[in-house]
Amino acid sequence: MTTWTVRRVLRDRNAGLYLASVVVSGFGTSALWLASGIWVKELTGSDGLAALCLLALWAPTLAGPLLGTLADRVRRGPLLIGVNLLLAALLLSLFAVDSARGLWLLYTVLFAYGAAGVVHDAAESALVAAVVDPSLLGDFNGLRMTATEGMKLVAPLAGAGLYAAYGGPGVALLDAATFVLAAGLYAGVRVHESEPEPPTTGPWARTAEGARHLRAHPLLRPLVLAGGTTMLFAGLNGALIYAVIDNLGHSPAYAGVLYAVQGAGSVVVGLLSGPALRRLGERRFAAYGIAVTAVAAGLRAVPSDAVAVVCSAATGAGLPCVLIAALTAVQRETPDALLGRTAATANTLLFAPNVAGLAAGAVLVELLDQRPLSAVLGPVWLLTALPLFQKAASASRTASRSASDANPA
């Protein structure tokens, strides 16, 4: 089944080029994500300043509705090429960072990197729905998840090794090269795009149109709400990881094992999500994924190595389901002219709660024992899936589109 899915997608030239660009740029991004924190830690000795690297990358997500309007104002193919080349040029400026006094430049580049990523993801989500065969979009989105998670398993180690050998500039050069290569792959995509219609409303009204579409749509509203709530609980659950490891009697390095197992679960579900979406539909696929993840979160209250490993694999398999389902539905149910703003708004509503969940979990784990926290979190999380098992209200479909851009946290 999985081999057949991969062959179906790769036989489509545009889908194959897009997947190749995801692999290439994802490798560079994952390598830089780890190396930037190490770089700041070595220059300053501060854990807090090192953590700010991740914040700089994530903060622009909050401006997703505004940044996403750009993807609806210009042709998306040239925009993707331009964003990749811009990022490559920005990364080369990091060769000037050689002391703690240059950290402002590193943080600035990381913030711009995050902002460009929001625009890039919105444009890519919209363009994929237009150029990939509609029958392949579910499979494409699953393979995109597999590629993204697969890079997270190998790229951080490669980035750390490259940093040890050549320092931060070496990793920046690698990442810049991946963006140049990705731009070349996007240039090879065959797509005919007409110029977008001139705007008839003000900028703030255009920005809000994506949110209004999500709120008014009977399928998209519950899926995005369930996805955002799930990511909030995922943040809470993620903040408990080192407490779980303490209760198992292992050193903090054991987190690497659990994260690797979780990543493997995400790779597997990415391969299977296309057929699963066709069989179950978005709502049930999301609901089953939430249920699996919630049960796994609750079972982490059991202090057992075997249970911890199984729960990590289940979390990796269950968590992406609601993200894939929600963003697939967004692309299927949204008119092309509105798709960039709507996809960017959905990304903000899905992923921003994860940051709040991590912060809340960090506080709660200091005040309460992990095991009762997990025991309560699981059943509460499970309630999120119940509305999705109910029959959806009828809604007229817009364009015949279906795709998704999913990046579990």
Short mmCIF file of C-alpha atoms in Angstrom, two decimals:
data_model
loop_
_atom_site.label_atom_id
_atom_site.label_comp_id
_atom_site.label_asym_id
_atom_site.label_seq_id
_atom_site.Cartn_x
_atom_site.Cartn_y
_atom_site.Cartn_z
CA MET A 1 0.00 0.00 0.00
CA THR A 2 2.67 2.53 0.96
CA THR A 3 4.83 1.70 -2.04
CA TRP A 4 1.81 2.18 -4.30
CA THR A 5 1.09 5.54 -2.65
CA VAL A 6 4.64 6.78 -3.14
CA ARG A 7 4.66 5.70 -6.77
CA ARG A 8 1.33 7.43 -7.46
CA VAL A 9 2.65 10.71 -6.12
CA LEU A 10 6.12 10.57 -7.64
CA ARG A 11 4.69 9.77 -11.08
CA ASP A 12 3.12 13.23 -10.95
CA ARG A 13 5.91 15.60 -11.96
CA ASN A 14 4.69 18.60 -9.97
CA ALA A 15 4.04 16.54 -6.84
CA GLY A 16 7.51 15.00 -7.06
CA LEU A 17 9.19 18.39 -7.39
CA TYR A 18 7.28 19.76 -4.43
CA LEU A 19 8.18 16.79 -2.26
CA ALA A 20 11.82 17.12 -3.24
CA SER A 21 11.77 20.80 -2.21
CA VAL A 22 10.20 19.86 1.14
CA VAL A 23 12.98 17.33 1.82
CA VAL A 24 15.76 19.72 0.82
CA SER A 25 14.59 22.84 2.67
CA GLY A 26 13.35 20.78 5.64
CA PHE A 27 16.82 19.33 6.10
CA GLY A 28 18.40 22.78 6.21
CA THR A 29 15.76 24.22 8.52
CA SER A 30 16.00 21.37 11.03
CA ALA A 31 19.80 21.60 11.04
CA LEU A 32 19.73 25.36 11.67
CA TRP A 33 17.07 25.06 14.38
CA LEU A 34 19.39 23.01 16.58
CA ALA A 35 22.65 24.69 15.60
CA SER A 36 21.39 28.23 16.34
CA GLY A 37 20.68 27.33 19.96
CA ILE A 38 24.09 25.68 20.34
CA TRP A 39 25.70 28.73 18.74
CA VAL A 40 24.10 31.16 21.19
CA LYS A 41 24.86 28.90 24.15
CA GLU A 42 28.55 28.78 23.22
CA LEU A 43 28.77 32.54 22.68
CA THR A 44 26.93 33.55 25.88
CA GLY A 45 26.66 30.54 28.19
CA SER A 46 22.98 31.47 28.67
CA ASP A 47 20.18 28.90 28.40
CA GLY A 48 17.60 31.68 28.20
CA LEU A 49 19.27 33.42 25.27
CA ALA A 50 19.62 30.08 23.50
CA ALA A 51 15.89 29.45 23.96
CA LEU A 52 15.13 32.81 22.34
CA CYS A 53 16.22 31.30 19.01
CA LEU A 54 13.13 29.10 18.99
CA LEU A 55 10.95 32.02 20.05
CA ALA A 56 12.31 34.17 17.20
CA LEU A 57 11.43 31.44 14.71
CA TRP A 58 7.92 30.87 16.09
CA ALA A 59 6.81 34.42 16.88
CA PRO A 60 5.89 35.39 13.29
CA THR A 61 3.29 32.62 13.28
CA LEU A 62 1.09 34.93 15.34
CA ALA A 63 0.99 37.31 12.36
CA GLY A 64 -0.11 34.54 10.00
CA PRO A 65 -3.41 36.16 8.92
CA LEU A 66 -1.58 39.36 7.93
CA LEU A 67 1.42 37.71 6.28
CA GLY A 68 -0.82 35.27 4.42
CA THR A 69 -2.47 38.08 2.46
CA LEU A 70 0.72 38.37 0.40
CA ALA A 71 0.13 34.89 -0.98
CA ASP A 72 -3.18 36.09 -2.42
CA ARG A 73 -1.85 39.36 -3.86
CA VAL A 74 0.82 38.02 -6.23
CA ARG A 75 1.44 34.93 -8.34
CA ARG A 76 2.44 32.13 -5.97
CA GLY A 77 5.07 30.36 -8.08
CA PRO A 78 7.38 33.37 -8.40
CA LEU A 79 6.69 34.20 -4.74
CA LEU A 80 7.96 30.80 -3.61
CA ILE A 81 11.10 31.14 -5.72
CA GLY A 82 11.73 34.67 -4.41
CA VAL A 83 11.21 33.72 -0.76
CA ASN A 84 13.71 30.85 -1.02
CA LEU A 85 16.34 33.04 -2.66
CA LEU A 86 15.77 35.80 -0.09
CA LEU A 87 16.28 33.35 2.75
CA ALA A 88 19.49 32.07 1.15
CA ALA A 89 20.85 35.62 0.99
CA LEU A 90 19.82 36.40 4.58
CA LEU A 91 21.53 33.29 5.91
CA LEU A 92 24.84 34.30 4.37
CA SER A 93 24.83 37.42 6.57
CA LEU A 94 25.35 35.12 9.58
CA PHE A 95 29.03 34.84 8.65
CA ALA A 96 29.32 38.21 10.42
CA VAL A 97 28.28 36.71 13.78
CA ASP A 98 31.50 35.91 15.63
CA SER A 99 30.76 37.12 19.18
CA ALA A 100 27.90 37.80 21.58
CA ARG A 101 27.73 41.37 20.24
CA GLY A 102 26.50 39.99 16.91
CA LEU A 103 23.56 38.07 18.34
CA TRP A 104 21.14 40.82 17.33
CA LEU A 105 21.87 39.85 13.72
CA LEU A 106 21.25 36.16 14.40
CA TYR A 107 17.92 36.89 16.11
CA THR A 108 16.92 39.26 13.30
CA VAL A 109 17.67 36.65 10.66
CA LEU A 110 15.78 33.97 12.60
CA PHE A 111 12.76 36.28 12.96
CA ALA A 112 12.83 37.07 9.23
CA TYR A 113 13.27 33.33 8.59
CA GLY A 114 10.09 32.64 10.56
CA ALA A 115 8.12 35.40 8.84
CA ALA A 116 9.23 34.24 5.39
CA GLY A 117 8.27 30.71 6.37
CA VAL A 118 4.70 31.82 7.13
CA VAL A 119 4.41 33.45 3.69
CA HIS A 120 6.07 30.45 2.05
CA ASP A 121 3.73 27.92 3.68
CA ALA A 122 0.63 29.92 2.73
CA ALA A 123 1.73 30.26 -0.90
CA GLU A 124 2.77 26.62 -1.11
CA SER A 125 -0.51 25.37 0.38
CA ALA A 126 -2.47 27.39 -2.16
CA LEU A 127 -0.33 26.46 -5.16
CA VAL A 128 -0.21 22.75 -4.36
CA ALA A 129 -4.01 22.64 -4.46
CA ALA A 130 -3.89 24.08 -7.96
CA VAL A 131 -1.08 22.08 -9.57
CA VAL A 132 -1.24 18.61 -7.99
CA ASP A 133 -3.81 16.16 -9.33
CA PRO A 134 -6.81 16.32 -6.95
CA SER A 135 -6.82 12.53 -6.62
CA LEU A 136 -3.25 12.69 -5.29
CA LEU A 137 -3.57 15.52 -2.79
CA GLY A 138 -4.35 13.37 0.22
CA ASP A 139 -1.41 11.10 -0.54
CA PHE A 140 0.81 14.11 -1.21
CA ASN A 141 -0.01 15.66 2.16
CA GLY A 142 0.76 12.43 3.97
CA LEU A 143 4.08 12.05 2.20
CA ARG A 144 4.88 15.68 2.95
CA MET A 145 4.41 14.87 6.63
CA THR A 146 6.63 11.82 6.26
CA ALA A 147 9.34 13.89 4.58
CA THR A 148 9.17 16.63 7.21
CA GLU A 149 9.31 14.23 10.15
CA GLY A 150 12.00 12.16 8.49
CA MET A 151 14.21 15.23 8.21
CA LYS A 152 13.66 15.95 11.92
CA LEU A 153 15.10 12.54 12.72
CA VAL A 154 18.36 13.01 10.83
CA ALA A 155 18.96 16.72 10.22
CA PRO A 156 19.55 17.86 13.82
CA LEU A 157 22.33 15.29 14.23
CA ALA A 158 23.85 16.38 10.92
CA GLY A 159 23.56 20.02 11.95
CA ALA A 160 25.25 19.36 15.28
CA GLY A 161 28.07 17.50 13.55
CA LEU A 162 28.52 20.26 10.98
CA TYR A 163 28.51 22.87 13.74
CA ALA A 164 31.20 20.97 15.64
CA ALA A 165 33.36 20.87 12.51
CA TYR A 166 32.76 24.32 10.96
CA GLY A 167 30.79 26.38 13.47
CA GLY A 168 27.56 28.32 12.97
CA PRO A 169 28.53 29.85 9.60
CA GLY A 170 29.01 26.34 8.19
CA VAL A 171 25.43 25.40 9.11
CA ALA A 172 24.14 28.71 7.72
CA LEU A 173 25.92 28.02 4.43
CA LEU A 174 24.36 24.55 4.25
CA ASP A 175 20.89 25.98 4.89
CA ALA A 176 21.43 28.70 2.26
CA ALA A 177 22.41 26.05 -0.27
CA THR A 178 19.25 24.05 0.46
CA PHE A 179 17.10 27.13 -0.21
CA VAL A 180 18.84 27.81 -3.53
CA LEU A 181 18.22 24.19 -4.52
CA ALA A 182 14.59 24.42 -3.39
CA ALA A 183 14.13 27.57 -5.50
CA GLY A 184 15.40 25.65 -8.52
CA LEU A 185 12.93 22.84 -7.84
CA TYR A 186 10.03 25.30 -7.57
CA ALA A 187 11.12 26.87 -10.86
CA GLY A 188 10.64 23.48 -12.49
CA VAL A 189 6.98 23.23 -11.49
CA ARG A 190 4.68 23.61 -14.49
CA VAL A 191 1.83 25.91 -13.56
CA HIS A 192 -0.11 28.63 -15.32
CA GLU A 193 -1.17 31.38 -12.95
CA SER A 194 -3.16 34.45 -13.88
CA GLU A 195 -2.55 37.74 -12.11
CA PRO A 196 -4.73 38.06 -8.96
CA GLU A 197 -7.68 40.41 -9.16
CA PRO A 198 -7.03 43.89 -7.73
CA PRO A 199 -8.28 44.19 -4.12
CA THR A 200 -11.67 45.83 -3.59
CA THR A 201 -11.37 46.23 0.20
CA GLY A 202 -8.85 47.69 2.64
CA PRO A 203 -5.88 45.70 3.96
CA TRP A 204 -7.40 44.91 7.35
CA ALA A 205 -10.65 43.73 5.77
CA ARG A 206 -8.69 41.47 3.40
CA THR A 207 -6.72 40.06 6.32
CA ALA A 208 -9.90 39.23 8.22
CA GLU A 209 -11.54 37.43 5.29
CA GLY A 210 -9.66 34.20 6.00
CA ALA A 211 -10.83 34.14 9.62
CA ARG A 212 -14.41 34.91 8.59
CA HIS A 213 -14.35 32.03 6.11
CA LEU A 214 -13.10 29.59 8.77
CA ARG A 215 -15.65 30.78 11.32
CA ALA A 216 -18.62 30.57 8.96
CA HIS A 217 -17.82 27.19 7.39
CA PRO A 218 -19.56 24.23 9.13
CA LEU A 219 -16.76 21.77 8.33
CA LEU A 220 -13.70 23.96 8.79
CA ARG A 221 -14.74 25.59 12.06
CA PRO A 222 -14.90 22.37 14.17
CA LEU A 223 -11.78 20.91 12.56
CA VAL A 224 -9.63 23.98 13.17
CA LEU A 225 -11.04 24.34 16.70
CA ALA A 226 -10.25 20.69 17.46
CA GLY A 227 -6.78 21.10 15.96
CA GLY A 228 -5.97 24.20 18.00
CA THR A 229 -7.23 22.57 21.20
CA THR A 230 -5.22 19.46 20.43
CA MET A 231 -2.06 21.50 19.96
CA LEU A 232 -2.71 23.27 23.27
CA PHE A 233 -2.88 19.91 25.02
CA ALA A 234 0.11 18.69 23.01
CA GLY A 235 2.11 21.58 24.47
CA LEU A 236 1.02 20.63 27.98
CA ASN A 237 1.91 17.01 27.30
CA GLY A 238 5.28 17.93 25.81
CA ALA A 239 6.22 20.00 28.85
CA LEU A 240 5.89 16.88 31.02
CA ILE A 241 8.47 14.85 29.11
CA TYR A 242 11.38 15.28 31.50
CA ALA A 243 9.15 14.58 34.50
CA VAL A 244 8.09 11.35 32.81
CA ILE A 245 11.75 10.45 32.31
CA ASP A 246 12.51 11.22 35.97
CA ASN A 247 9.72 8.88 37.08
CA LEU A 248 11.21 6.17 34.88
CA GLY A 249 14.60 6.63 36.53
CA HIS A 250 16.49 7.64 33.39
CA SER A 251 18.78 10.55 32.58
CA PRO A 252 17.43 13.47 30.48
CA ALA A 253 19.21 12.04 27.44
CA TYR A 254 16.46 9.37 27.33
CA ALA A 255 14.28 12.06 25.75
CA GLY A 256 16.18 11.44 22.52
CA VAL A 257 14.87 7.87 22.44
CA LEU A 258 11.27 8.93 23.04
CA TYR A 259 11.45 11.72 20.46
CA ALA A 260 12.91 9.35 17.87
CA VAL A 261 10.10 6.85 18.48
CA GLN A 262 7.53 9.64 18.22
CA GLY A 263 9.05 10.79 14.94
CA ALA A 264 8.89 7.26 13.58
CA GLY A 265 5.17 7.15 14.41
CA SER A 266 4.61 10.36 12.45
CA VAL A 267 6.52 8.98 9.47
CA VAL A 268 4.28 5.89 9.41
CA VAL A 269 1.00 7.80 9.66
CA GLY A 270 2.17 10.14 6.93
CA LEU A 271 2.47 7.19 4.57
CA LEU A 272 -1.00 5.93 5.47
CA SER A 273 -2.93 9.19 5.73
CA GLY A 274 -3.90 9.42 2.04
CA PRO A 275 -5.81 6.12 1.97
CA ALA A 276 -7.15 6.80 5.49
CA LEU A 277 -8.55 10.19 4.48
CA ARG A 278 -10.28 8.66 1.47
CA ARG A 279 -11.82 5.93 3.61
CA LEU A 280 -12.73 7.91 6.73
CA GLY A 281 -13.06 11.53 5.66
CA GLU A 282 -11.46 14.48 7.45
CA ARG A 283 -13.65 14.52 10.57
CA ARG A 284 -13.33 10.85 11.51
CA PHE A 285 -9.65 10.71 10.58
CA ALA A 286 -9.01 13.67 12.88
CA ALA A 287 -11.19 12.25 15.64
CA TYR A 288 -9.45 8.87 15.67
CA GLY A 289 -6.07 10.58 15.72
CA ILE A 290 -7.06 12.78 18.67
CA ALA A 291 -8.42 9.76 20.52
CA VAL A 292 -5.18 7.80 20.06
CA THR A 293 -3.08 10.76 21.21
CA ALA A 294 -5.29 11.45 24.25
CA VAL A 295 -5.16 7.83 25.41
CA ALA A 296 -1.38 7.83 25.00
CA ALA A 297 -1.09 11.04 27.03
CA GLY A 298 -3.15 9.55 29.86
CA LEU A 299 -1.20 6.29 29.93
CA ARG A 300 2.03 8.20 30.54
CA ALA A 301 0.90 8.20 34.16
CA VAL A 302 2.04 4.54 34.24
CA PRO A 303 5.77 4.43 35.21
CA SER A 304 6.89 1.79 32.70
CA ASP A 305 9.54 1.95 29.99
CA ALA A 306 7.47 -0.19 27.63
CA VAL A 307 4.39 1.96 28.14
CA ALA A 308 6.40 5.16 27.64
CA VAL A 309 7.81 3.93 24.33
CA VAL A 310 4.41 2.76 23.06
CA CYS A 311 2.82 6.05 24.11
CA SER A 312 5.49 8.02 22.26
CA ALA A 313 4.86 6.04 19.08
CA ALA A 314 1.09 6.48 19.49
CA THR A 315 1.50 10.22 20.02
CA GLY A 316 3.62 10.49 16.89
CA ALA A 317 0.99 8.59 14.89
CA GLY A 318 -2.09 10.31 16.33
CA LEU A 319 -1.08 13.95 16.61
CA PRO A 320 -0.55 14.68 12.88
CA CYS A 321 -3.99 13.34 11.94
CA VAL A 322 -5.98 16.39 13.01
CA LEU A 323 -3.41 18.74 11.43
CA ILE A 324 -3.51 16.92 8.10
CA ALA A 325 -7.31 16.70 8.19
CA ALA A 326 -7.86 20.35 9.11
CA LEU A 327 -5.49 21.79 6.52
CA THR A 328 -6.71 19.36 3.84
CA ALA A 329 -10.26 20.54 4.46
CA VAL A 330 -9.13 24.18 4.33
CA GLN A 331 -7.69 23.68 0.87
CA ARG A 332 -10.70 21.73 -0.35
CA GLU A 333 -13.32 24.14 0.94
CA THR A 334 -11.69 27.51 0.23
CA PRO A 335 -11.84 29.47 -3.04
CA ASP A 336 -8.46 29.91 -4.69
CA ALA A 337 -8.45 33.70 -4.35
CA LEU A 338 -8.85 33.38 -0.57
CA LEU A 339 -6.71 30.32 0.03
CA GLY A 340 -3.44 32.00 1.02
CA ARG A 341 -5.03 34.07 3.80
CA THR A 342 -7.20 31.21 5.00
CA ALA A 343 -4.33 28.70 5.12
CA ALA A 344 -2.10 31.16 7.01
CA THR A 345 -4.91 31.97 9.47
CA ALA A 346 -5.57 28.27 10.02
CA ASN A 347 -1.86 27.67 10.66
CA THR A 348 -1.87 30.40 13.31
CA LEU A 349 -4.99 29.00 15.00
CA LEU A 350 -3.55 25.49 14.92
CA PHE A 351 0.03 26.08 16.05
CA ALA A 352 -0.02 29.18 18.28
CA PRO A 353 -1.83 27.30 21.11
CA ASN A 354 1.11 24.91 21.29
CA VAL A 355 3.31 27.72 22.64
CA ALA A 356 0.72 28.55 25.31
CA GLY A 357 0.46 24.87 26.23
CA LEU A 358 4.22 24.55 26.63
CA ALA A 359 4.30 27.60 28.90
CA ALA A 360 1.37 26.38 31.04
CA GLY A 361 2.83 22.89 31.26
CA ALA A 362 6.18 24.25 32.39
CA VAL A 363 4.42 25.96 35.31
CA LEU A 364 2.14 23.05 36.23
CA VAL A 365 4.91 20.45 36.25
CA GLU A 366 6.74 22.54 38.86
CA LEU A 367 3.66 22.65 41.10
CA LEU A 368 2.15 19.18 40.67
CA ASP A 369 3.29 15.61 40.19
CA GLN A 370 3.42 14.44 36.58
CA ARG A 371 1.42 11.25 37.03
CA PRO A 372 -1.88 12.80 38.19
CA LEU A 373 -1.40 15.54 35.60
CA SER A 374 -1.16 12.95 32.83
CA ALA A 375 -4.04 10.95 34.27
CA VAL A 376 -6.29 14.02 34.07
CA LEU A 377 -4.94 15.35 30.78
CA GLY A 378 -5.80 12.19 28.84
CA PRO A 379 -9.57 12.08 29.52
CA VAL A 380 -9.95 15.86 29.13
CA TRP A 381 -8.11 15.73 25.83
CA LEU A 382 -10.33 12.86 24.68
CA LEU A 383 -13.38 15.12 24.93
CA THR A 384 -11.95 17.17 22.06
CA ALA A 385 -12.63 14.29 19.66
CA LEU A 386 -16.31 13.82 20.51
CA PRO A 387 -17.78 16.66 18.38
CA LEU A 388 -15.92 15.33 15.34
CA PHE A 389 -17.73 11.99 15.55
CA GLN A 390 -21.03 13.80 15.09
CA LYS A 391 -22.39 14.25 11.60
CA ALA A 392 -21.21 17.47 9.99
CA ALA A 393 -23.66 20.10 8.84
CA SER A 394 -24.07 20.19 5.08
CA ALA A 395 -22.03 22.75 3.19
CA SER A 396 -21.75 23.50 -0.50
CA ARG A 397 -18.29 22.72 -1.77
CA THR A 398 -16.31 25.40 -3.51
CA ALA A 399 -13.47 24.44 -5.83
CA SER A 400 -12.57 20.77 -6.16
CA ARG A 401 -9.38 20.95 -4.11
CA SER A 402 -7.77 19.00 -1.32
CA ALA A 403 -4.36 19.37 0.25
CA SER A 404 -2.63 20.11 3.51
CA ASP A 405 0.53 21.38 5.06
CA ALA A 406 1.03 19.69 8.37
CA ASN A 407 4.18 20.26 10.86
CA PRO A 408 3.57 18.77 14.10
CA ALA A 409 4.99 20.54 16.94
#
